[in-house]
Amino acid sequence: MSNIGSYEQRLKDFDWSISEKELGYKKGDNINIGWYCTDRICQMGNGDKLALIHQDHLGNVRNFTYNDIRQLSNTFAAFFVKLGLKPGERICIFMDRVPELYISFMGILKTGAIAQPLFSAFGDESLFTRLDNAKTSAILTQKKHLPKVRKILATLPELRHIIVIDAGDASLKEREISFDMEKEPRVDKFDVYPSTAETPSVLHYTSGTTGQPKGAQHVHYSLIGQYLTAKWVLDLQPDDIYWCNADPGWVTGTSYGIIGPWANGITQAVLDAGFNAEHWYAFIQKHKITVWYSAPTAIRLLMKEGIDLVRKFDLSSLRHLCSVGEPLNAEAVLWSKEAFGLMFHDTFWQTETGAIMITNFPGMPIKPGSMGKPFPGITATVVDPRNFEPVNNPGTVGLIAFRPGWPSMMRSYWNNPEVYKNKFKNGWYLSGDRASIDADGYFWFVGRDDDVINTGGHLVGPFEIESALLEHPAVAESAAIGKPDPVNMEVVKAFVALKPGYQPSDDLELEIMNFIRKKLSPLAMPQEIEFVKSLPKTRSGKIMRRLLRAQEWGEPIGDISTLEND
Ligand code: PRX
């Protein structure tokens, strides 16, 4: 039996106080995510339970119990206080996925400071933009990333402390200080900052597929949403071994790679290594992963490696699969059923929403290619872009909109109140994505508003075209954009990366064209297919259609600081 039970029943009875009660929280109480995810679990008698199974890129495994992460996060917190860091100051986490990343995140929150996680793969410019924007006071990093911090230090006067977690004998410079979590005497008792619902907690910079990165500012009350969505959507249960393969530089890696599972007292496994299908399957097999939260890009890369590889491993521990971050094409859902005997459940949300908003719930019939239905307590619709009124017509495409007021919603964009204000129209929060809702209430993703292609006045979403392309056996990845056209304003152009064993050729292009002709309306048919080795993506795995489009139109490419380049 899944945690959510009957979706229909939950919809009828729903109130966010369900989550508050389970967490023992009442309006006006203190609420500190760091305390909830560590001390509370220990107080409930689960101090000896494993909180974190950590495997590094060499295959070394380290285990941490809830009592370990409670004490070690206290140790971090006490150190921050000793350094003079105050509640509300921003402390950046700039580390690979080492245990210190997860544990210091809790330590920061326990002091009332704001955690600002960033991808350790960022170059010095991307790092600078975000530290400068947030006026960050301290940064936690590793020796290997120190040169990037040193390079920009002179222009960051507010950055008082550079905390190096593995300095060893390395000689440190001005403003740098060593802190080795394992060598410090453990702090058993720390006075957790008495944060309340609206106390800022996490500052997450958006992926930057469109425009300049913006810092979405979250609060401790977000826990109410993250806890319950992790329980009902990811279906986390006491004996689960859960794996979220997202990096905490991305919101998935914090909301559901730290807070959600730990608030639920679940054992989570972390693999600090890049994508490799064989290593991933071996990781699932070794740690007997039961619940896996992944992303379409990763799933498509696994598909590219083929099903024979899957068969070499015993993946029978898997019980529930979820996906986020990009549209999950029907083909990928059907493939996962064949490969793992389980369908991936799509989940839709954003850095700004802080938690899952629309999803295929466990037990609900999945319509492959659909994102599913709104989480109970979330009022979701699609609105007409002209008047921001709900379209109320099954199948009609509009802008995905949510009624503001859910617990984990961002409270502002850092230093950018104007852009924040612009996200709201006619009493709705606008996500910036397009979708339609069918007669059964399922949401169908069309594309990001700025990715929609306008051909002869008709709007075509890239997802429909890409999904059709991905059904062809030779196609591993695809992106559809509008290219300039004197008659139709735009026509569709598709970029395609092929699976191993296929070579680009005119014949193959023709074959793919013929293959998708039957599936797509004439308007959506690409006029051109360009074969590429791979597609430009953000570090969170999103295809940067904006970049392909700018190249096609000869326009400036804008901010590409989140571009994956290794
Ligand atoms: O365009 C949507 C896409 O990712 C955007 C949000 O990105 P980010 O802030 O990085 O957060 C992603 C996950 C927390 C959305 O506006 N997106 C996310 N999930 C889906 C999706 N597009 C289609 N289907 C999804 N399930």
Coordinates of C-alpha atoms and ligand atoms in Angstrom, one line a residue:
M1 CA 0.0 0.0 0.0
S2 CA 1.4 3.4 -1.0
N3 CA 1.6 6.2 1.5
I4 CA -0.9 8.4 -0.4
G5 CA -3.5 5.7 -0.6
S6 CA -6.4 7.0 -2.6
Y7 CA -5.7 10.3 -4.5
E8 CA -9.3 11.1 -4.8
Q9 CA -9.9 10.7 -1.0
R10 CA -6.8 12.8 -0.2
L11 CA -8.0 15.6 -2.5
K12 CA -11.3 15.7 -0.5
D13 CA -9.7 15.7 2.9
F14 CA -6.6 17.6 2.2
D15 CA -5.2 20.3 4.5
W16 CA -1.6 21.2 5.0
S17 CA -2.2 20.7 8.7
I18 CA -1.8 17.0 7.9
S19 CA 1.9 17.6 7.4
E20 CA 2.1 20.0 10.3
K21 CA 0.6 17.4 12.6
E22 CA 2.8 14.6 11.5
L23 CA 5.8 16.9 12.2
G24 CA 4.4 18.0 15.5
Y25 CA 4.3 21.6 14.4
K26 CA 1.7 24.2 15.3
K27 CA 1.3 27.7 13.9
G28 CA 3.7 30.1 15.7
D29 CA 6.1 27.3 16.8
N30 CA 9.8 27.3 16.0
I31 CA 10.6 25.4 12.9
N32 CA 14.2 24.7 11.9
I33 CA 14.8 22.3 9.0
G34 CA 18.3 21.4 10.4
W35 CA 16.7 20.3 13.7
Y36 CA 13.8 18.4 12.0
C37 CA 16.1 16.4 9.8
T38 CA 18.6 15.3 12.5
D39 CA 17.7 16.0 16.2
R40 CA 14.0 15.1 15.8
I41 CA 14.8 11.8 14.1
C42 CA 17.1 10.9 17.0
Q43 CA 14.6 11.9 19.6
M44 CA 12.1 9.6 17.9
G45 CA 14.5 6.7 18.7
N46 CA 16.2 6.4 15.3
G47 CA 19.6 7.8 16.1
D48 CA 21.3 4.5 15.1
K49 CA 19.5 4.3 11.8
L50 CA 21.6 5.0 8.7
A51 CA 20.9 8.5 7.3
L52 CA 23.6 8.5 4.6
I53 CA 25.3 5.8 2.6
H54 CA 28.0 7.6 0.7
Q55 CA 30.0 6.2 -2.2
D56 CA 32.8 8.2 -3.8
H57 CA 34.0 7.9 -7.4
L58 CA 36.5 5.3 -6.5
G59 CA 33.9 3.1 -4.9
N60 CA 34.8 3.8 -1.3
V61 CA 31.7 3.7 1.0
R62 CA 31.2 5.6 4.2
N63 CA 28.1 5.3 6.4
F64 CA 26.6 8.0 8.7
T65 CA 23.8 7.3 11.2
Y66 CA 21.2 10.0 12.2
N67 CA 23.1 10.5 15.4
D68 CA 26.3 11.1 13.3
I69 CA 24.7 13.7 11.1
R70 CA 23.1 15.3 14.2
Q71 CA 26.4 15.7 16.0
L72 CA 28.4 16.6 12.9
S73 CA 26.0 19.2 11.8
N74 CA 26.2 20.6 15.4
T75 CA 29.9 20.7 15.0
F76 CA 29.7 22.6 11.8
A77 CA 27.1 25.0 13.3
A78 CA 29.2 25.7 16.4
F79 CA 32.2 26.4 14.1
F80 CA 30.1 28.9 12.1
V81 CA 29.0 30.7 15.2
K82 CA 32.6 30.8 16.5
L83 CA 33.6 32.5 13.2
G84 CA 31.0 35.2 13.9
L85 CA 28.6 34.2 11.1
K86 CA 25.1 35.5 12.0
P87 CA 21.6 34.4 11.2
G88 CA 20.5 35.6 7.8
E89 CA 24.0 35.7 6.4
R90 CA 24.6 33.6 3.3
I91 CA 26.9 30.7 3.5
C92 CA 27.7 29.1 0.2
I93 CA 28.3 25.4 -0.3
F94 CA 30.7 24.8 -3.2
M95 CA 31.7 21.2 -2.9
D96 CA 31.4 17.9 -4.8
R97 CA 28.9 15.5 -3.4
V98 CA 31.0 14.7 -0.4
P99 CA 29.3 13.9 3.0
E100 CA 30.4 17.4 4.2
L101 CA 28.0 18.9 1.7
Y102 CA 25.0 17.2 3.1
I103 CA 25.9 17.6 6.7
S104 CA 27.1 21.3 6.5
F105 CA 23.8 22.1 4.8
M106 CA 22.1 21.1 8.1
G107 CA 24.7 22.9 10.1
I108 CA 24.1 26.2 8.3
L109 CA 20.3 25.9 8.8
K110 CA 20.8 25.2 12.5
T111 CA 22.6 28.6 13.0
G112 CA 19.8 30.5 11.2
A113 CA 22.1 31.4 8.3
I114 CA 21.0 30.9 4.7
A115 CA 22.4 28.0 2.8
Q116 CA 23.5 28.8 -0.8
P117 CA 24.4 25.6 -2.6
L118 CA 26.2 25.9 -5.9
F119 CA 27.5 23.3 -8.4
S120 CA 31.2 22.6 -7.7
A121 CA 31.7 22.3 -11.4
F122 CA 31.0 26.0 -11.9
G123 CA 33.8 28.1 -13.2
D124 CA 35.0 31.2 -11.4
E125 CA 32.7 33.5 -13.4
S126 CA 29.6 31.6 -12.6
L127 CA 30.6 31.4 -9.0
F128 CA 31.4 35.2 -8.9
T129 CA 28.0 36.2 -10.3
R130 CA 26.1 34.3 -7.6
L131 CA 28.4 35.2 -4.7
D132 CA 28.3 38.8 -5.7
N133 CA 24.5 38.8 -6.1
A134 CA 23.9 37.2 -2.7
K135 CA 26.7 39.2 -0.9
T136 CA 27.8 35.9 0.5
S137 CA 29.7 36.0 3.8
A138 CA 31.4 32.5 3.8
I139 CA 32.0 29.7 1.4
L140 CA 32.7 26.0 2.2
T141 CA 34.9 24.3 -0.4
Q142 CA 37.5 21.7 -1.1
K143 CA 41.1 22.1 -1.8
K144 CA 40.6 21.2 -5.5
H145 CA 38.1 24.1 -6.0
L146 CA 40.1 26.7 -4.0
P147 CA 41.9 28.2 -7.1
K148 CA 38.5 29.3 -8.5
V149 CA 37.6 31.0 -5.3
R150 CA 41.1 32.6 -5.0
K151 CA 40.7 34.0 -8.5
I152 CA 37.7 36.1 -7.6
L153 CA 38.4 36.9 -4.0
A154 CA 39.7 40.4 -4.6
T155 CA 36.3 41.5 -6.0
L156 CA 34.2 40.0 -3.3
P157 CA 34.8 42.2 -0.2
E158 CA 31.9 40.7 1.7
L159 CA 33.3 37.2 1.6
R160 CA 35.0 37.0 5.0
H161 CA 35.7 33.3 5.3
I162 CA 36.8 30.5 2.9
I163 CA 36.4 27.3 4.8
V164 CA 38.4 24.4 3.4
I165 CA 37.1 21.0 4.5
D166 CA 40.1 19.0 3.3
A167 CA 43.0 21.4 3.6
G168 CA 45.4 18.9 5.2
D169 CA 48.9 20.3 5.1
A170 CA 48.1 22.8 2.3
S171 CA 49.2 26.3 3.1
L172 CA 46.2 28.6 3.4
K173 CA 46.1 32.3 2.5
E174 CA 44.3 35.3 3.8
R175 CA 40.6 34.7 4.7
E176 CA 41.1 30.9 4.4
I177 CA 40.5 28.6 7.3
S178 CA 40.7 24.8 7.6
F179 CA 37.8 22.7 9.0
D180 CA 38.0 19.0 9.0
M181 CA 34.7 17.6 10.1
E182 CA 36.1 14.2 11.1
K183 CA 39.0 15.7 13.1
E184 CA 37.0 18.2 15.1
P185 CA 35.7 17.2 18.5
R186 CA 32.1 16.4 18.0
V187 CA 29.5 18.8 19.5
D188 CA 26.7 16.9 21.1
K189 CA 24.6 19.8 22.1
F190 CA 24.0 23.0 20.0
D191 CA 21.3 25.6 20.6
V192 CA 19.5 25.5 17.3
Y193 CA 18.5 28.9 16.1
P194 CA 14.8 29.5 16.9
S195 CA 13.7 30.1 13.4
T196 CA 10.0 30.4 12.6
A197 CA 8.0 29.7 9.5
E198 CA 9.1 32.7 7.5
T199 CA 12.8 32.7 8.5
P200 CA 14.9 32.4 5.3
S201 CA 16.5 28.9 4.8
V202 CA 17.9 28.3 1.4
L203 CA 18.9 30.5 -1.6
H204 CA 18.8 28.5 -4.8
Y205 CA 19.8 30.0 -8.1
T206 CA 17.7 28.9 -11.1
S207 CA 19.1 26.8 -13.8
G208 CA 19.4 29.7 -16.2
T209 CA 18.0 28.0 -19.3
T210 CA 16.4 31.4 -19.9
G211 CA 18.0 34.8 -19.0
Q212 CA 20.1 35.6 -16.0
P213 CA 20.2 33.3 -13.0
K214 CA 17.9 34.4 -10.2
G215 CA 18.2 33.5 -6.6
A216 CA 14.9 31.9 -5.3
Q217 CA 14.7 32.5 -1.6
H218 CA 13.0 29.8 0.5
V219 CA 12.0 29.7 4.1
H220 CA 12.0 27.1 6.9
Y221 CA 8.2 26.5 6.5
S222 CA 9.0 24.9 3.1
L223 CA 9.6 21.8 5.2
I224 CA 5.8 21.3 5.4
G225 CA 5.6 20.8 1.7
Q226 CA 8.9 18.9 1.2
Y227 CA 8.2 16.4 3.9
L228 CA 4.7 15.5 2.7
T229 CA 5.5 15.4 -1.0
A230 CA 8.5 13.2 -0.3
K231 CA 6.2 10.9 1.6
W232 CA 3.3 10.8 -0.8
V233 CA 4.9 11.2 -4.2
L234 CA 8.3 9.5 -3.7
D235 CA 6.4 7.1 -1.4
L236 CA 9.3 6.9 1.1
Q237 CA 8.7 4.2 3.7
P238 CA 10.8 3.3 6.8
D239 CA 12.8 0.5 5.2
D240 CA 13.6 2.3 1.9
I241 CA 17.0 2.9 0.6
Y242 CA 16.5 6.0 -1.5
W243 CA 18.6 7.4 -4.2
C244 CA 18.2 10.9 -5.7
N245 CA 20.9 11.3 -8.4
A246 CA 20.6 15.1 -8.5
D247 CA 23.5 17.3 -7.4
P248 CA 22.4 19.7 -4.6
G249 CA 23.5 22.6 -6.8
W250 CA 20.1 22.0 -8.3
V251 CA 17.0 22.3 -6.1
T252 CA 16.1 18.6 -6.7
G253 CA 19.3 17.7 -4.8
T254 CA 18.3 19.7 -1.8
S255 CA 14.5 19.5 -1.6
Y256 CA 14.5 15.7 -2.3
G257 CA 18.3 14.9 -2.0
I258 CA 18.5 16.2 1.6
I259 CA 15.4 17.7 3.2
G260 CA 12.6 15.4 2.0
P261 CA 14.2 12.1 2.8
W262 CA 15.9 13.1 6.1
A263 CA 12.7 14.8 7.4
N264 CA 11.1 11.4 6.8
G265 CA 13.9 9.6 8.7
I266 CA 14.8 7.6 5.5
T267 CA 18.2 6.1 4.6
Q268 CA 19.5 7.7 1.5
A269 CA 22.4 6.7 -0.7
V270 CA 24.6 9.2 -2.5
L271 CA 27.0 8.5 -5.4
D272 CA 29.6 11.2 -5.9
A273 CA 30.4 10.3 -9.5
G274 CA 29.2 11.5 -12.9
F275 CA 26.9 9.6 -15.3
N276 CA 27.9 6.1 -16.2
A277 CA 25.2 3.5 -16.9
E278 CA 27.2 0.5 -15.7
H279 CA 28.3 2.2 -12.5
W280 CA 24.7 3.4 -11.8
Y281 CA 23.2 -0.1 -12.2
A282 CA 26.0 -1.5 -10.0
F283 CA 25.3 1.2 -7.4
I284 CA 21.6 0.2 -7.3
Q285 CA 22.4 -3.4 -7.1
K286 CA 25.1 -3.0 -4.3
H287 CA 23.0 -0.8 -2.0
K288 CA 19.7 -2.4 -2.9
I289 CA 18.1 0.9 -3.8
T290 CA 14.3 0.8 -3.5
V291 CA 13.2 4.3 -4.6
W292 CA 15.0 6.2 -7.3
Y293 CA 14.5 9.9 -8.2
S294 CA 16.1 10.7 -11.6
A295 CA 15.7 12.9 -14.6
P296 CA 14.7 12.4 -18.3
T297 CA 18.2 13.3 -19.6
A298 CA 19.7 10.5 -17.4
I299 CA 16.9 8.1 -18.4
R300 CA 17.5 8.8 -22.1
L301 CA 21.3 8.2 -21.6
L302 CA 20.4 4.9 -20.0
M303 CA 18.2 4.0 -23.0
K304 CA 21.0 4.8 -25.3
E305 CA 23.1 2.1 -23.6
G306 CA 20.4 -0.4 -24.2
I307 CA 18.5 -3.0 -22.3
D308 CA 21.1 -5.8 -22.4
L309 CA 23.2 -3.8 -20.0
V310 CA 20.2 -3.6 -17.6
R311 CA 19.9 -7.4 -17.7
K312 CA 23.5 -7.9 -16.4
F313 CA 22.5 -6.6 -13.0
D314 CA 20.1 -7.6 -10.3
L315 CA 17.9 -4.5 -9.9
S316 CA 15.0 -6.3 -8.3
S317 CA 15.2 -4.1 -5.1
L318 CA 13.7 -1.2 -7.1
R319 CA 10.1 -0.5 -6.0
H320 CA 9.3 3.1 -7.2
L321 CA 10.8 5.4 -9.8
C322 CA 10.3 9.1 -10.3
S323 CA 11.6 11.7 -12.7
V324 CA 11.9 15.5 -12.8
G325 CA 13.4 18.4 -14.7
E326 CA 12.4 18.0 -18.3
P327 CA 9.4 16.6 -20.1
L328 CA 9.5 12.8 -19.8
N329 CA 8.6 11.4 -23.2
A330 CA 6.2 8.5 -23.4
E331 CA 8.9 6.3 -25.0
A332 CA 11.1 6.7 -21.9
V333 CA 8.2 5.6 -19.6
L334 CA 7.5 2.6 -21.7
W335 CA 11.2 1.7 -21.9
S336 CA 11.5 1.8 -18.1
K337 CA 8.6 -0.6 -17.8
E338 CA 10.4 -3.0 -20.0
A339 CA 13.9 -2.4 -18.5
F340 CA 13.0 -2.3 -14.7
G341 CA 9.4 -3.6 -14.7
L342 CA 8.4 -0.2 -13.3
M343 CA 7.3 3.0 -15.0
F344 CA 9.0 6.3 -14.2
H345 CA 6.5 8.6 -12.5
D346 CA 6.9 12.1 -13.8
T347 CA 7.0 15.0 -11.4
F348 CA 6.7 18.7 -12.4
W349 CA 8.0 21.5 -10.3
Q350 CA 10.5 24.4 -10.2
T351 CA 13.2 26.0 -8.1
E352 CA 10.6 28.6 -7.4
T353 CA 7.9 26.2 -6.2
G354 CA 10.4 24.4 -3.8
A355 CA 8.4 21.1 -4.0
I356 CA 6.6 18.9 -6.3
M357 CA 3.4 20.5 -7.8
I358 CA 2.1 18.1 -10.5
T359 CA 2.8 14.4 -10.6
N360 CA 1.8 10.8 -11.3
F361 CA 1.0 9.5 -7.9
P362 CA 1.9 5.9 -6.8
G363 CA -1.0 3.8 -7.7
M364 CA -2.6 6.2 -10.1
P365 CA -2.9 5.0 -13.7
I366 CA 0.0 6.6 -15.7
K367 CA -0.7 8.1 -19.1
P368 CA 2.8 7.9 -20.6
G369 CA 3.8 11.4 -21.7
S370 CA 1.6 13.1 -19.2
M371 CA 2.8 14.9 -16.0
G372 CA -0.1 13.6 -14.0
K373 CA -2.3 15.7 -11.6
P374 CA -1.7 18.4 -9.0
F375 CA -0.6 17.5 -5.5
P376 CA -3.5 17.8 -3.0
G377 CA -3.5 21.3 -1.6
I378 CA -2.1 22.7 -4.9
T379 CA -4.5 24.6 -7.1
A380 CA -3.2 24.3 -10.6
T381 CA -4.6 25.2 -13.9
V382 CA -3.6 26.5 -17.3
V383 CA -4.5 30.1 -18.1
D384 CA -5.1 32.0 -21.3
P385 CA -2.0 34.2 -21.9
R386 CA -4.2 37.1 -23.0
N387 CA -6.3 37.5 -19.9
F388 CA -4.8 35.0 -17.4
E389 CA -8.2 33.3 -16.9
P390 CA -8.3 29.5 -16.7
V391 CA -9.0 28.0 -20.2
N392 CA -11.4 25.5 -18.8
N393 CA -11.4 23.5 -22.0
P394 CA -9.9 20.1 -22.2
G395 CA -7.0 20.0 -24.6
T396 CA -6.6 23.8 -24.9
V397 CA -3.0 24.9 -24.4
G398 CA -2.3 27.7 -21.9
L399 CA 0.2 28.8 -19.3
I400 CA 0.6 26.6 -16.2
A401 CA -0.5 28.6 -13.2
F402 CA -0.7 28.0 -9.5
R403 CA -2.7 29.7 -6.8
P404 CA -0.1 31.3 -4.5
G405 CA 0.2 30.2 -0.9
W406 CA 1.6 26.7 -0.8
P407 CA 4.2 26.1 2.0
S408 CA 7.3 25.7 -0.1
M409 CA 6.8 28.5 -2.5
M410 CA 9.8 30.9 -2.8
R411 CA 9.3 34.2 -0.9
S412 CA 11.3 36.4 -3.3
Y413 CA 14.0 36.6 -5.8
W414 CA 17.2 37.8 -4.1
N415 CA 17.7 41.5 -4.8
N416 CA 15.1 41.3 -7.5
P417 CA 11.6 42.2 -6.3
E418 CA 10.5 43.5 -9.6
V419 CA 11.0 40.2 -11.5
Y420 CA 9.4 38.4 -8.6
K421 CA 6.3 40.6 -8.8
N422 CA 6.1 39.9 -12.5
K423 CA 5.6 36.2 -11.9
F424 CA 2.0 36.9 -10.6
K425 CA -0.9 37.8 -12.8
N426 CA -4.6 37.9 -11.9
G427 CA -4.0 36.1 -8.6
W428 CA -2.0 33.3 -10.2
Y429 CA 1.7 32.4 -10.0
L430 CA 2.8 31.8 -13.6
S431 CA 5.4 29.1 -14.1
G432 CA 6.5 30.2 -17.5
D433 CA 5.5 26.8 -19.0
R434 CA 2.7 25.8 -21.4
A435 CA 0.5 22.7 -21.1
S436 CA -3.0 21.5 -21.6
I437 CA -5.3 19.5 -19.3
D438 CA -7.3 16.6 -20.6
A439 CA -10.8 15.6 -19.7
D440 CA -9.5 13.4 -16.9
G441 CA -7.5 16.2 -15.3
Y442 CA -4.1 15.0 -16.4
F443 CA -1.6 17.8 -17.4
W444 CA 0.3 17.5 -20.7
F445 CA 3.5 19.5 -21.0
V446 CA 4.0 21.5 -24.2
G447 CA 7.1 23.6 -23.7
R448 CA 8.6 26.5 -21.9
D449 CA 6.9 29.6 -23.0
D450 CA 10.1 30.9 -24.6
D451 CA 10.7 27.6 -26.4
V452 CA 7.4 27.5 -28.2
I453 CA 7.7 27.7 -31.9
N454 CA 5.5 30.1 -33.9
T455 CA 5.0 28.8 -37.4
G456 CA 2.6 30.8 -39.5
G457 CA 0.8 32.0 -36.4
H458 CA 0.4 28.5 -35.0
L459 CA 2.1 27.7 -31.7
V460 CA 4.0 24.4 -31.7
G461 CA 5.6 23.0 -28.5
P462 CA 9.0 21.4 -28.9
F463 CA 8.1 18.4 -26.6
E464 CA 5.6 17.0 -29.1
I465 CA 8.2 17.0 -31.9
E466 CA 11.0 15.7 -29.7
S467 CA 8.9 12.9 -28.3
A468 CA 8.1 11.7 -31.9
L469 CA 11.8 11.9 -32.8
L470 CA 12.8 9.9 -29.7
E471 CA 10.6 7.0 -30.8
H472 CA 12.9 6.4 -33.8
P473 CA 15.4 3.7 -32.9
A474 CA 18.4 5.7 -34.1
V475 CA 17.6 8.8 -32.0
A476 CA 19.2 9.2 -28.6
E477 CA 18.5 12.9 -27.9
S478 CA 16.6 15.6 -29.8
A479 CA 15.8 19.3 -29.5
A480 CA 13.3 21.2 -31.7
I481 CA 13.5 25.0 -32.2
G482 CA 12.0 27.6 -34.5
K483 CA 14.3 28.9 -37.2
P484 CA 13.7 32.1 -39.2
D485 CA 11.5 31.7 -42.3
P486 CA 10.5 34.5 -44.6
V487 CA 7.0 33.1 -45.1
N488 CA 6.0 31.5 -41.8
M489 CA 8.1 33.6 -39.5
E490 CA 9.5 30.4 -38.0
V491 CA 9.7 26.8 -39.2
V492 CA 10.7 23.8 -37.1
K493 CA 14.3 22.7 -37.1
A494 CA 15.3 19.6 -35.1
F495 CA 18.7 18.7 -33.7
V496 CA 19.4 15.0 -33.3
A497 CA 22.1 13.1 -31.5
L498 CA 22.3 9.5 -32.6
K499 CA 22.6 6.3 -30.6
P500 CA 25.9 4.3 -30.8
G501 CA 26.1 2.4 -34.1
Y502 CA 24.3 4.9 -36.2
Q503 CA 26.0 7.4 -38.6
P504 CA 24.5 10.6 -39.9
S505 CA 23.5 10.5 -43.6
D506 CA 20.9 11.9 -46.0
D507 CA 19.2 8.6 -46.1
L508 CA 18.9 8.5 -42.3
E509 CA 17.5 12.0 -42.3
L510 CA 14.9 11.0 -44.9
E511 CA 14.0 7.9 -43.0
I512 CA 13.5 9.8 -39.7
M513 CA 11.4 12.4 -41.5
N514 CA 9.2 9.7 -43.0
F515 CA 9.0 8.0 -39.6
I516 CA 7.7 11.1 -37.8
R517 CA 5.5 12.4 -40.7
K518 CA 2.8 9.9 -39.6
K519 CA 2.9 11.1 -36.0
L520 CA 3.0 14.9 -36.3
S521 CA 0.8 17.5 -37.8
P522 CA 2.2 19.1 -41.0
L523 CA 2.9 22.3 -39.0
A524 CA 5.0 20.5 -36.5
M525 CA 7.1 18.6 -39.1
P526 CA 10.7 19.8 -39.0
Q527 CA 11.9 21.3 -42.3
E528 CA 15.4 20.4 -41.4
I529 CA 17.2 17.9 -39.2
E530 CA 20.8 18.6 -38.1
F531 CA 22.8 15.8 -36.7
V532 CA 24.9 16.7 -33.7
K533 CA 27.2 14.8 -31.3
S534 CA 25.3 16.0 -28.3
L535 CA 23.0 18.7 -27.2
P536 CA 23.9 21.7 -25.1
K537 CA 22.6 21.1 -21.6
T538 CA 22.6 22.8 -18.2
R539 CA 24.3 21.1 -15.3
S540 CA 20.9 19.9 -14.1
G541 CA 20.4 18.2 -17.5
K542 CA 18.1 20.6 -19.2
I543 CA 18.5 21.0 -23.0
M544 CA 19.4 24.6 -23.7
R545 CA 17.1 25.2 -26.6
R546 CA 17.6 28.9 -26.2
L547 CA 21.3 28.5 -27.1
L548 CA 20.5 26.5 -30.3
R549 CA 17.9 29.1 -31.2
A550 CA 20.2 32.0 -30.7
Q551 CA 22.8 30.4 -32.9
E552 CA 20.2 29.8 -35.6
W553 CA 19.0 33.4 -35.4
G554 CA 22.5 34.9 -35.1
E555 CA 21.5 36.5 -31.8
P556 CA 23.6 36.9 -28.7
I557 CA 23.6 33.7 -26.7
G558 CA 23.1 35.4 -23.3
D559 CA 24.0 33.8 -20.0
I560 CA 25.5 30.3 -20.4
S561 CA 27.1 30.0 -17.0
T562 CA 25.1 26.9 -16.1
L563 CA 26.1 25.2 -19.4
E564 CA 27.6 21.7 -18.9
N565 CA 30.9 21.7 -20.6
D566 CA 32.7 18.5 -19.7
Ligands
PRX1 O1 10.2 24.0 -17.8 C1 9.9 23.2 -16.7 C2 11.0 22.2 -16.5 O2 11.9 22.7 -15.6 C3 11.6 24.0 -15.2 C4 12.0 24.2 -13.8 O3 13.4 24.0 -13.7 P1 14.1 24.1 -12.3 O4 13.8 25.4 -11.7 O5 15.6 23.8 -12.6 O6 13.5 23.0 -11.4 C5 13.4 21.7 -12.0 C6 13.0 20.7 -11.0 C7 12.8 21.0 -9.7 C8 10.1 24.0 -15.4 O7 9.6 25.4 -15.5 N1 10.4 21.0 -15.9 C9 10.6 20.5 -14.6 N2 9.9 19.4 -14.4 C10 9.3 19.1 -15.6 C11 9.6 20.1 -16.5 N3 9.1 20.1 -17.8 C12 8.3 19.1 -18.1 N4 8.0 18.0 -17.3 C13 8.5 18.0 -16.0 N5 8.2 17.0 -15.3

